[in-house]
Coordinates of C-alpha atoms in Angstrom, one line a residue:
X1 CA -6.8 -18.5 -16.9
X2 CA -7.7 -17.4 -20.4
X3 CA -9.8 -14.5 -19.2
X4 CA -7.0 -13.3 -16.9
X5 CA -4.5 -13.5 -19.8
X6 CA -6.9 -11.5 -22.0
X7 CA -7.3 -8.9 -19.3
X8 CA -3.5 -8.6 -19.1
X9 CA -3.3 -8.1 -22.9
X10 CA -5.9 -5.3 -22.8
X11 CA -4.1 -3.6 -20.0
X12 CA -0.7 -3.7 -21.7
X13 CA -2.3 -2.4 -24.9
X14 CA -4.0 0.4 -23.1
X15 CA -0.9 1.5 -21.2
X16 CA 0.9 1.9 -24.6
X17 CA 4.3 1.4 -23.1
X18 CA 5.4 -1.6 -25.3
X19 CA 5.0 -2.2 -29.0
X20 CA 1.9 -4.1 -30.3
X21 CA 4.0 -6.8 -31.8
X22 CA 5.8 -7.4 -28.5
X23 CA 2.5 -7.7 -26.7
X24 CA 1.0 -10.0 -29.3
X25 CA 4.1 -12.2 -29.1
X26 CA 3.8 -12.5 -25.3
X27 CA 0.1 -13.3 -25.7
X28 CA 0.8 -16.1 -28.2
X29 CA 3.5 -17.6 -25.9
X30 CA 1.0 -17.6 -23.0
X31 CA -1.7 -19.1 -25.2
X32 CA 0.6 -22.1 -26.1
X33 CA 1.5 -22.5 -22.4
X34 CA -2.2 -22.5 -21.4
X35 CA -2.8 -25.8 -23.2
X36 CA -0.2 -27.5 -21.0
X37 CA -1.3 -26.1 -17.6
X38 CA -1.0 -28.6 -14.8
X39 CA -0.6 -28.4 -11.1
X40 CA 3.2 -28.8 -11.5
X41 CA 3.7 -25.7 -13.6
X42 CA 1.3 -23.4 -11.7
X43 CA 2.1 -21.5 -8.5
X44 CA 0.8 -23.0 -5.3
X45 CA -0.3 -19.7 -3.8
X46 CA -3.7 -19.3 -5.4
X47 CA -4.5 -16.2 -3.2
X48 CA -1.7 -14.3 -5.0
X49 CA -3.0 -14.8 -8.5
X50 CA -3.6 -11.6 -10.5
X51 CA -4.0 -10.8 -14.2
X52 CA -0.2 -10.7 -14.4
X53 CA 0.9 -14.1 -15.9
X54 CA 4.1 -14.1 -13.8
X55 CA 2.0 -14.6 -10.6
X56 CA 0.3 -17.7 -12.0
X57 CA 2.8 -19.6 -14.2
X58 CA 6.0 -21.0 -12.8
X59 CA 8.1 -20.9 -15.9
X60 CA 7.0 -18.1 -18.2
X61 CA 9.3 -17.8 -21.2
X62 CA 8.4 -16.1 -24.4
X63 CA 8.8 -18.8 -27.0
X64 CA 7.9 -16.3 -29.8
X65 CA 9.6 -13.0 -30.8
X66 CA 7.9 -9.9 -32.3
X67 CA 9.2 -10.9 -35.7
X68 CA 7.3 -14.2 -35.5
X69 CA 3.8 -12.6 -35.2
X70 CA 4.1 -10.0 -38.0
X71 CA 2.0 -12.1 -40.3
X72 CA -1.1 -12.0 -37.9
X73 CA -1.1 -8.2 -37.8
X74 CA -4.0 -6.7 -39.8
X75 CA -2.3 -3.9 -41.8
X76 CA -1.7 -2.9 -45.4
X77 CA 2.0 -3.2 -44.8
X78 CA 2.7 -5.3 -41.7
X79 CA 6.4 -5.1 -42.2
X80 CA 6.3 -1.4 -41.3
X81 CA 4.7 -2.1 -38.0
X82 CA 6.9 -0.7 -35.2
X83 CA 8.7 -3.5 -33.3
X84 CA 9.4 -2.7 -29.6
X85 CA 7.9 0.8 -29.8
X86 CA 4.6 2.0 -28.5
X87 CA 1.9 3.2 -30.9
X88 CA 1.7 6.8 -31.9
X89 CA -1.5 8.1 -30.5
X90 CA -3.7 10.5 -32.5
X91 CA -3.9 14.1 -31.4
X92 CA -7.0 14.7 -29.2
X93 CA -7.9 17.7 -31.3
X94 CA -7.7 15.7 -34.6
X95 CA -5.5 18.2 -36.3
X96 CA -4.2 16.8 -39.6
X97 CA -1.6 18.3 -41.8
X98 CA -3.4 17.0 -44.8
X99 CA -6.3 19.3 -45.6
X100 CA -8.4 16.5 -47.1
X101 CA -8.1 14.5 -43.9
X102 CA -9.0 17.6 -41.9
X103 CA -12.1 18.1 -44.0
X104 CA -13.1 14.5 -43.7
X105 CA -12.6 14.5 -39.9
X106 CA -14.9 17.6 -39.6
X107 CA -17.6 16.1 -41.8
X108 CA -17.5 12.8 -39.9
X109 CA -17.9 14.6 -36.6
X110 CA -20.8 16.6 -37.9
X111 CA -22.4 13.6 -39.5
X112 CA -22.4 11.6 -36.2
X113 CA -23.5 14.6 -34.1
X114 CA -26.5 15.5 -36.3
X115 CA -27.8 11.9 -36.6
X116 CA -30.4 12.5 -33.8
X117 CA -31.8 15.5 -35.7
X118 CA -32.3 13.3 -38.8
X119 CA -30.3 15.7 -41.0
X120 CA -28.4 14.1 -43.9
X121 CA -24.9 15.5 -44.2
X122 CA -23.9 14.6 -47.8
X123 CA -21.4 17.5 -48.2
X124 CA -20.0 20.6 -46.5
X125 CA -21.8 23.1 -48.7
X126 CA -25.5 22.7 -49.6
X127 CA -26.5 20.9 -46.4
X128 CA -25.6 24.0 -44.4
X129 CA -27.5 26.6 -46.4
X130 CA -30.9 26.4 -44.5
X131 CA -29.3 26.9 -41.0
X132 CA -30.8 23.8 -39.5
X133 CA -27.5 21.9 -39.4
X134 CA -25.7 24.9 -37.8
X135 CA -28.4 25.2 -35.2
X136 CA -28.4 21.5 -34.5
X137 CA -24.6 21.3 -34.1
X138 CA -24.5 24.3 -31.7
X139 CA -27.6 23.2 -29.7
X140 CA -26.3 19.7 -29.2
X141 CA -23.1 20.7 -27.5
X142 CA -24.1 24.2 -26.2
X143 CA -27.8 23.9 -25.4
X144 CA -27.6 26.8 -22.9
X145 CA -26.9 29.4 -25.6
X146 CA -29.3 28.2 -28.3
X147 CA -32.7 26.5 -28.5
X148 CA -32.8 24.3 -31.6
X149 CA -36.6 24.1 -31.9
X150 CA -37.1 27.8 -31.6
X151 CA -34.5 28.4 -34.4
X152 CA -36.0 25.9 -36.9
X153 CA -39.5 27.3 -36.3
X154 CA -38.4 30.5 -38.0
X155 CA -39.7 30.8 -41.5
X156 CA -36.9 32.9 -43.0
X157 CA -33.6 31.2 -43.6
X158 CA -31.7 34.4 -43.1
X159 CA -33.1 34.8 -39.6
X160 CA -31.9 31.3 -38.6
X161 CA -28.4 32.0 -39.9
X162 CA -28.3 35.3 -38.1
X163 CA -29.2 33.8 -34.7
X164 CA -26.7 31.0 -35.0
X165 CA -23.8 33.2 -36.2
X166 CA -24.5 35.7 -33.5
X167 CA -24.5 33.1 -30.8
X168 CA -21.3 31.5 -32.0
X169 CA -19.5 34.9 -32.1
X170 CA -20.8 36.0 -28.7
X171 CA -20.3 32.9 -26.7
X172 CA -17.5 31.0 -28.5
X173 CA -15.5 33.9 -29.9
X174 CA -15.5 32.8 -33.6
X175 CA -16.2 35.6 -36.0
X176 CA -18.8 35.2 -38.7
X177 CA -17.2 34.8 -42.2
X178 CA -20.0 36.9 -43.7
X179 CA -23.3 38.5 -43.1
X180 CA -26.4 36.3 -42.6
X181 CA -27.8 37.3 -46.0
X182 CA -24.5 36.3 -47.8
X183 CA -24.2 32.8 -46.1
X184 CA -25.9 30.9 -48.9
X185 CA -23.7 32.5 -51.6
X186 CA -20.3 32.1 -50.1
X187 CA -18.1 29.2 -51.3
X188 CA -17.8 25.8 -49.9
X189 CA -14.2 26.3 -48.8
X190 CA -15.2 29.3 -46.6
X191 CA -18.1 27.3 -45.0
X192 CA -15.9 24.3 -44.4
X193 CA -13.2 26.5 -42.7
X194 CA -15.8 28.2 -40.5
X195 CA -17.5 24.9 -39.6
X196 CA -14.1 23.3 -38.9
X197 CA -13.2 26.1 -36.5
X198 CA -16.5 25.6 -34.7
X199 CA -15.9 21.8 -34.5
X200 CA -12.4 22.4 -33.0
X201 CA -13.8 24.8 -30.4
X202 CA -16.5 22.2 -29.5
X203 CA -13.8 19.4 -29.2
X204 CA -11.6 21.5 -27.0
X205 CA -14.4 22.5 -24.7
X206 CA -15.7 18.9 -24.3
X207 CA -12.3 17.4 -23.7
X208 CA -11.9 16.4 -20.0
X209 CA -9.1 18.4 -18.3
X210 CA -8.1 15.5 -16.2
X211 CA -9.3 13.1 -13.6
X212 CA -11.7 14.8 -11.2
X213 CA -10.5 14.8 -7.6
X214 CA -12.6 12.9 -5.1
X215 CA -14.0 15.1 -2.4
X216 CA -13.6 13.8 1.2
X217 CA -16.9 13.4 2.8
X218 CA -17.5 14.6 6.3
X219 CA -18.3 12.1 9.0
X220 CA -21.8 13.6 9.4
X221 CA -22.6 13.0 5.8
X222 CA -21.6 9.4 5.7
X223 CA -24.4 6.9 5.7
X224 CA -24.1 4.5 8.7
X225 CA -25.0 0.9 8.0
X226 CA -25.6 -1.2 11.1
X227 CA -23.5 -4.3 11.1
X228 CA -25.6 -7.4 10.8
X229 CA -25.6 -9.8 13.6
X230 CA -23.9 -13.1 12.7
X231 CA -24.0 -16.3 14.7
X232 CA -20.7 -17.6 16.0
X233 CA -19.3 -20.4 13.8
X234 CA -19.2 -23.9 15.1
X235 CA -15.6 -24.7 16.0
X236 CA -16.0 -28.3 14.9
X237 CA -17.3 -27.3 11.5
X238 CA -14.5 -24.8 11.1
X239 CA -12.0 -27.5 12.0
X240 CA -13.6 -29.9 9.5
X241 CA -13.5 -27.3 6.7
X242 CA -9.9 -26.6 7.4
X243 CA -9.1 -30.3 7.2
X244 CA -11.0 -30.5 3.9
X245 CA -9.0 -27.6 2.5
X246 CA -5.6 -28.9 3.6
X247 CA -6.4 -32.5 2.7
X248 CA -6.1 -33.9 6.2
X249 CA -9.7 -35.2 6.1
X250 CA -8.9 -37.5 3.2
X251 CA -5.8 -38.8 5.0
X252 CA -7.9 -39.6 8.2
X253 CA -10.5 -41.4 6.2
X254 CA -7.9 -43.5 4.4
X255 CA -6.2 -44.3 7.7
X256 CA -9.5 -45.3 9.3
X257 CA -10.4 -47.6 6.4
X258 CA -7.0 -49.3 6.6
X259 CA -7.5 -49.9 10.3
X260 CA -10.9 -51.5 9.7
X261 CA -9.4 -53.9 7.2
X262 CA -6.6 -54.8 9.6
X263 CA -9.2 -55.7 12.3
X264 CA -11.2 -57.9 10.0
X265 CA -8.3 -60.0 8.7
X266 CA -7.6 -61.9 12.0
X267 CA -11.3 -62.8 12.4
X268 CA -11.3 -64.5 9.0
X269 CA -8.1 -66.3 9.4
X270 CA -8.4 -67.5 13.0
X271 CA -7.8 -71.2 14.0
X272 CA -10.7 -73.6 14.1
X273 CA -11.4 -75.2 17.5
X274 CA -10.7 -79.0 17.7
X275 CA -14.3 -79.8 19.0
X276 CA -15.7 -78.1 16.0
X277 CA -13.6 -80.3 13.7
X278 CA -14.7 -83.5 15.4
X279 CA -18.3 -82.5 15.1
X280 CA -18.0 -81.7 11.4
X281 CA -16.4 -85.2 10.7
X282 CA -19.3 -86.9 12.5
X283 CA -21.8 -85.0 10.3
X284 CA -19.9 -86.1 7.2
X285 CA -20.0 -89.8 8.3
X286 CA -23.8 -89.7 8.7
X287 CA -24.5 -87.7 5.6
X288 CA -25.0 -89.1 2.1
X289 CA -22.9 -86.2 0.7
X290 CA -19.9 -87.2 2.8
X291 CA -17.0 -89.5 1.8
X292 CA -17.4 -91.9 4.7
X293 CA -20.6 -94.0 4.8
X294 CA -22.1 -96.3 7.4
X295 CA -21.4 -99.9 6.5
X296 CA -24.8 -101.0 7.7
X297 CA -26.5 -98.6 5.3
X298 CA -24.5 -100.1 2.4
X299 CA -25.7 -103.7 2.9
X300 CA -28.3 -105.1 0.5
X301 CA -31.0 -107.7 1.4
X302 CA -28.9 -110.5 -0.1
X303 CA -26.0 -109.7 2.2
X304 CA -28.3 -109.7 5.2
X305 CA -29.6 -113.3 4.4
X306 CA -26.0 -114.6 4.0
X307 CA -25.1 -113.1 7.3
X308 CA -28.2 -114.6 9.0
X309 CA -27.3 -118.1 7.9
X310 CA -23.7 -117.8 8.9
X311 CA -24.6 -116.4 12.3
X312 CA -22.9 -113.8 14.3

């Protein structure tokens, strides 16, 4: 249940139709209800369960409000978190009104893109003077217009810069800010502006236009898989499984056990035959463990002498 509830939370957060505080409040309410889950407060139709909590819990009430979960939001100022409003998504082109944020976004993009080339991007000025960073950035996203290894194999820095600037202007439509020989001497602001325009063009080109439409395959191109031959199920086993699922099998076993007990009770409590009682009494009379003893066995030798003198 916890996994399904977490999946519902991720779905709601991804749709971005409700505020984050409202989603978290709903999640906390469900989490409290999860500890009290029993058969009574769960829907009986298990086959209709989905990640939506309403399909699983009978009484789903939000015990918490968005204002109650503000303290668990990780933010510098959680009181400013929007309540009941979806989050404001960032622009896909990462266009910032603040020039410092724009510059940082461009540097971060270049830093992550040039990591495979083992180029350290410490700033937006000196690191771009030798032309290797420009060649690596263009070759990573447009390998069809520039070969990175052929460019860095050139000895002259001016030749590297010339090849990269020409390729960018020809295929991406971005004019060079200066000649190749003047690239090293221009200011950091001009370089940063040119590299920022190059990064924006790369982002726009690599941004997916939308979901690709699935092509309908023709019948001839479909792969036919032969249906495996399956033996027919035993009707008795199928009926037994159905009884196990519905609980009828347990009821039949309990009824059979009760009937067996009812049959054994008359056998134990049946009346003893009179002949058996007489035979048992005779055995007790002749036994030393019984209550009745034979009088002849109780006579001593002194009693026998007295009886002999007296006579019969």
